[in-house]
PDB file of C-alpha atoms in Angstrom:
ATOM      1  CA  MET W   1     219.901  80.737  34.446  1.00 52.00           C
ATOM      2  CA  SER W   2     216.274  81.084  35.274  1.00 56.00           C
ATOM      3  CA  GLU W   3     213.884  78.527  33.949  1.00 64.00           C
ATOM      4  CA  GLU W   4     210.426  79.624  32.989  1.00 70.00           C
ATOM      5  CA  LYS W   5     207.711  77.485  34.460  1.00 77.00           C
ATOM      6  CA  GLU W   6     205.291  76.170  31.848  1.00 81.00           C
ATOM      7  CA  ILE W   7     201.734  77.294  32.496  1.00 82.00           C
ATOM      8  CA  ILE W   8     199.217  74.499  32.111  1.00 87.00           C
ATOM      9  CA  LEU W   9     195.580  75.508  32.100  1.00 88.00           C
ATOM     10  CA  SER W  10     192.868  73.240  33.449  1.00 91.00           C
ATOM     11  CA  LEU W  11     189.892  72.298  31.266  1.00 95.00           C
ATOM     12  CA  ASN W  12     187.766  74.884  33.090  1.00 93.00           C
ATOM     13  CA  GLU W  13     190.379  77.580  32.437  1.00 92.00           C
ATOM     14  CA  LYS W  14     190.599  76.585  28.765  1.00 94.00           C
ATOM     15  CA  ILE W  15     186.819  76.851  28.380  1.00 95.00           C
ATOM     16  CA  THR W  16     186.820  80.213  30.172  1.00 94.00           C
ATOM     17  CA  PHE W  17     189.687  81.369  27.970  1.00 95.00           C
ATOM     18  CA  LEU W  18     187.807  80.362  24.807  1.00 97.00           C
ATOM     19  CA  TRP W  19     184.604  82.039  25.988  1.00 95.00           C
ATOM     20  CA  ASN W  20     186.551  85.249  26.689  1.00 96.00           C
ATOM     21  CA  VAL W  21     188.177  85.153  23.242  1.00 97.00           C
ATOM     22  CA  LEU W  22     184.790  84.782  21.526  1.00 96.00           C
ATOM     23  CA  ASN W  23     183.142  87.378  23.768  1.00 94.00           C
ATOM     24  CA  THR W  24     185.948  89.890  23.255  1.00 96.00           C
ATOM     25  CA  PHE W  25     185.936  89.291  19.498  1.00 95.00           C
ATOM     26  CA  THR W  26     182.182  89.949  19.413  1.00 92.00           C
ATOM     27  CA  HIS W  27     182.446  93.158  21.419  1.00 92.00           C
ATOM     28  CA  LEU W  28     185.381  94.554  19.458  1.00 93.00           C
ATOM     29  CA  THR W  29     184.087  93.676  15.987  1.00 91.00           C
ATOM     30  CA  ILE W  30     180.316  93.421  15.736  1.00 88.00           C
ATOM     31  CA  GLU W  31     179.385  95.841  18.502  1.00 89.00           C
ATOM     32  CA  LEU W  32     182.143  98.351  17.759  1.00 91.00           C
ATOM     33  CA  SER W  33     181.066  98.380  14.110  1.00 88.00           C
ATOM     34  CA  TYR W  34     177.471  99.016  15.236  1.00 88.00           C
ATOM     35  CA  ILE W  35     178.665 102.022  17.251  1.00 90.00           C
ATOM     36  CA  TYR W  36     180.525 103.341  14.214  1.00 89.00           C
ATOM     37  CA  LEU W  37     177.452 102.861  12.025  1.00 88.00           C
ATOM     38  CA  SER W  38     175.165 104.498  14.593  1.00 87.00           C
ATOM     39  CA  LEU W  39     177.379 107.533  15.046  1.00 87.00           C
ATOM     40  CA  THR W  40     177.847 108.123  11.311  1.00 88.00           C
ATOM     41  CA  THR W  41     174.413 107.190   9.916  1.00 86.00           C
ATOM     42  CA  THR W  42     171.719 104.595  10.635  1.00 82.00           C
ATOM     43  CA  ALA W  43     171.266 101.044   9.422  1.00 80.00           C
ATOM     44  CA  SER W  44     168.159 102.061   7.513  1.00 80.00           C
ATOM     45  CA  ARG W  45     170.157 104.671   5.530  1.00 84.00           C
ATOM     46  CA  SER W  46     173.415 102.781   5.033  1.00 84.00           C
ATOM     47  CA  ASN W  47     174.239 100.920   1.828  1.00 86.00           C
ATOM     48  CA  SER W  48     177.104  99.048   3.490  1.00 86.00           C
ATOM     49  CA  TYR W  49     177.172  95.349   4.279  1.00 86.00           C
ATOM     50  CA  LEU W  50     177.020  96.249   7.970  1.00 85.00           C
ATOM     51  CA  GLY W  51     173.958  98.386   7.343  1.00 85.00           C
ATOM     52  CA  HIS W  52     172.349  95.430   5.593  1.00 87.00           C
ATOM     53  CA  ILE W  53     173.043  93.155   8.566  1.00 86.00           C
ATOM     54  CA  TYR W  54     171.540  95.618  11.041  1.00 85.00           C
ATOM     55  CA  ARG W  55     168.512  96.246   8.793  1.00 86.00           C
ATOM     56  CA  ILE W  56     167.816  92.506   8.964  1.00 88.00           C
ATOM     57  CA  TYR W  57     168.293  92.567  12.734  1.00 85.00           C
ATOM     58  CA  GLY W  58     166.118  95.685  12.828  1.00 86.00           C
ATOM     59  CA  ARG W  59     163.210  93.660  11.476  1.00 87.00           C
ATOM     60  CA  LEU W  60     163.175  91.825  14.813  1.00 85.00           C
ATOM     61  CA  ASP W  61     163.925  94.840  16.997  1.00 85.00           C
ATOM     62  CA  LYS W  62     163.334  98.226  15.354  1.00 85.00           C
ATOM     63  CA  ARG W  63     165.689 100.021  17.763  1.00 85.00           C
ATOM     64  CA  TRP W  64     168.723  98.553  15.957  1.00 84.00           C
ATOM     65  CA  ALA W  65     167.823 100.180  12.624  1.00 84.00           C
ATOM     66  CA  ILE W  66     167.590 103.709  14.071  1.00 83.00           C
ATOM     67  CA  LYS W  67     169.672 105.842  16.431  1.00 84.00           C
ATOM     68  CA  ASP W  68     168.203 104.564  19.681  1.00 86.00           C
ATOM     69  CA  PRO W  69     170.128 106.310  22.490  1.00 88.00           C
ATOM     70  CA  ASN W  70     169.572 103.449  24.951  1.00 87.00           C
ATOM     71  CA  ILE W  71     171.057 100.844  22.583  1.00 87.00           C
ATOM     72  CA  ILE W  72     173.980 103.083  21.609  1.00 90.00           C
ATOM     73  CA  SER W  73     174.769 103.863  25.263  1.00 91.00           C
ATOM     74  CA  ILE W  74     174.786 100.209  26.282  1.00 91.00           C
ATOM     75  CA  LYS W  75     176.826  99.210  23.232  1.00 90.00           C
ATOM     76  CA  LEU W  76     179.432 101.844  24.132  1.00 91.00           C
ATOM     77  CA  ILE W  77     179.769 100.117  27.499  1.00 91.00           C
ATOM     78  CA  THR W  78     180.017  96.687  25.881  1.00 91.00           C
ATOM     79  CA  VAL W  79     182.870  97.871  23.664  1.00 93.00           C
ATOM     80  CA  PHE W  80     184.671  98.846  26.869  1.00 93.00           C
ATOM     81  CA  ILE W  81     183.911  95.328  28.161  1.00 93.00           C
ATOM     82  CA  GLY W  82     185.653  94.051  25.050  1.00 94.00           C
ATOM     83  CA  LEU W  83     188.763  96.004  25.991  1.00 95.00           C
ATOM     84  CA  LEU W  84     188.609  94.514  29.488  1.00 96.00           C
ATOM     85  CA  GLY W  85     188.284  91.138  27.796  1.00 96.00           C
ATOM     86  CA  LEU W  86     191.733  91.587  26.269  1.00 97.00           C
ATOM     87  CA  PHE W  87     193.159  91.948  29.770  1.00 97.00           C
ATOM     88  CA  GLN W  88     191.118  88.956  30.907  1.00 97.00           C
ATOM     89  CA  ILE W  89     192.498  86.783  28.107  1.00 97.00           C
ATOM     90  CA  TYR W  90     196.012  87.779  29.085  1.00 97.00           C
ATOM     91  CA  GLY W  91     195.250  87.210  32.783  1.00 96.00           C
ATOM     92  CA  ILE W  92     193.954  83.701  32.155  1.00 96.00           C
ATOM     93  CA  SER W  93     196.917  82.817  29.966  1.00 94.00           C
ATOM     94  CA  ILE W  94     199.391  83.705  32.715  1.00 94.00           C
ATOM     95  CA  ARG W  95     197.086  82.574  35.559  1.00 94.00           C
ATOM     96  CA  ALA W  96     197.193  86.012  37.141  1.00 95.00           C
ATOM     97  CA  PRO W  97     195.342  86.281  40.456  1.00 95.00           C
ATOM     98  CA  TRP W  98     193.533  89.446  39.306  1.00 97.00           C
ATOM     99  CA  ARG W  99     191.725  87.497  36.562  1.00 96.00           C
ATOM    100  CA  HIS W 100     189.016  86.382  38.994  1.00 96.00           C
ATOM    101  CA  PRO W 101     187.822  89.843  40.126  1.00 97.00           C
ATOM    102  CA  LEU W 102     188.074  91.039  36.531  1.00 97.00           C
ATOM    103  CA  GLN W 103     185.854  88.144  35.415  1.00 95.00           C
ATOM    104  CA  ILE W 104     183.277  89.163  38.034  1.00 96.00           C
ATOM    105  CA  ILE W 105     183.348  92.746  36.723  1.00 96.00           C
ATOM    106  CA  ILE W 106     182.950  91.600  33.110  1.00 95.00           C
ATOM    107  CA  CYS W 107     180.110  89.188  33.915  1.00 94.00           C
ATOM    108  CA  THR W 108     178.292  91.792  36.003  1.00 95.00           C
ATOM    109  CA  ALA W 109     178.593  94.332  33.179  1.00 93.00           C
ATOM    110  CA  GLU W 110     177.299  91.749  30.680  1.00 92.00           C
ATOM    111  CA  ILE W 111     174.240  91.044  32.824  1.00 93.00           C
ATOM    112  CA  TYR W 112     173.649  94.751  33.416  1.00 91.00           C
ATOM    113  CA  GLY W 113     173.881  95.451  29.683  1.00 89.00           C
ATOM    114  CA  ASN W 114     171.337  92.781  28.836  1.00 89.00           C
ATOM    115  CA  ILE W 115     168.960  94.032  31.510  1.00 92.00           C
ATOM    116  CA  MET W 116     169.276  97.617  30.292  1.00 89.00           C
ATOM    117  CA  ILE W 117     168.663  96.649  26.665  1.00 87.00           C
ATOM    118  CA  PHE W 118     165.569  94.530  27.237  1.00 86.00           C
ATOM    119  CA  THR W 119     163.902  95.824  30.426  1.00 89.00           C
ATOM    120  CA  PRO W 120     162.979  99.308  29.124  1.00 84.00           C
ATOM    121  CA  GLU W 121     161.465  97.676  26.055  1.00 83.00           C
ATOM    122  CA  TRP W 122     159.452  95.216  28.127  1.00 87.00           C
ATOM    123  CA  LEU W 123     158.238  97.998  30.437  1.00 88.00           C
ATOM    124  CA  ASN W 124     157.023  99.946  27.388  1.00 84.00           C
ATOM    125  CA  GLY W 125     155.013  96.986  26.120  1.00 84.00           C
ATOM    126  CA  SER W 126     157.604  95.646  23.662  1.00 80.00           C
ATOM    127  CA  LEU W 127     156.624  98.137  20.981  1.00 77.00           C
ATOM    128  CA  ASN W 128     159.805  97.586  18.956  1.00 74.00           C
ATOM    129  CA  LEU W 129     159.986  93.814  19.253  1.00 68.00           C
TER     130      LEU W 129
END
């Protein structure tokens, strides 16, 4: 009979695991719902609870209340990051060696997404902020 070895995660791995769960949840719920809203209507026209949330957010950054192609494009990428996050969660839980390069890819994409959301706005004089 083969005995399965119990996988014990270090504190650092547990924190990384938790961060990935929260990050993936955010990408696959909040940001995916924003994509759905943006492709079907806009926050300013929607009577849904989600539309209400993004209208409030749109008070701080007007691009979120309209169909801003830059925001939608980046959010499409971040939803894909959420899917990668599912693999990352699994990889951490089994201590797979490929979890480290995947974490680098996810972190790089996160940084790139943030740069691409805010830099164009800053270069244009922060008109929507």
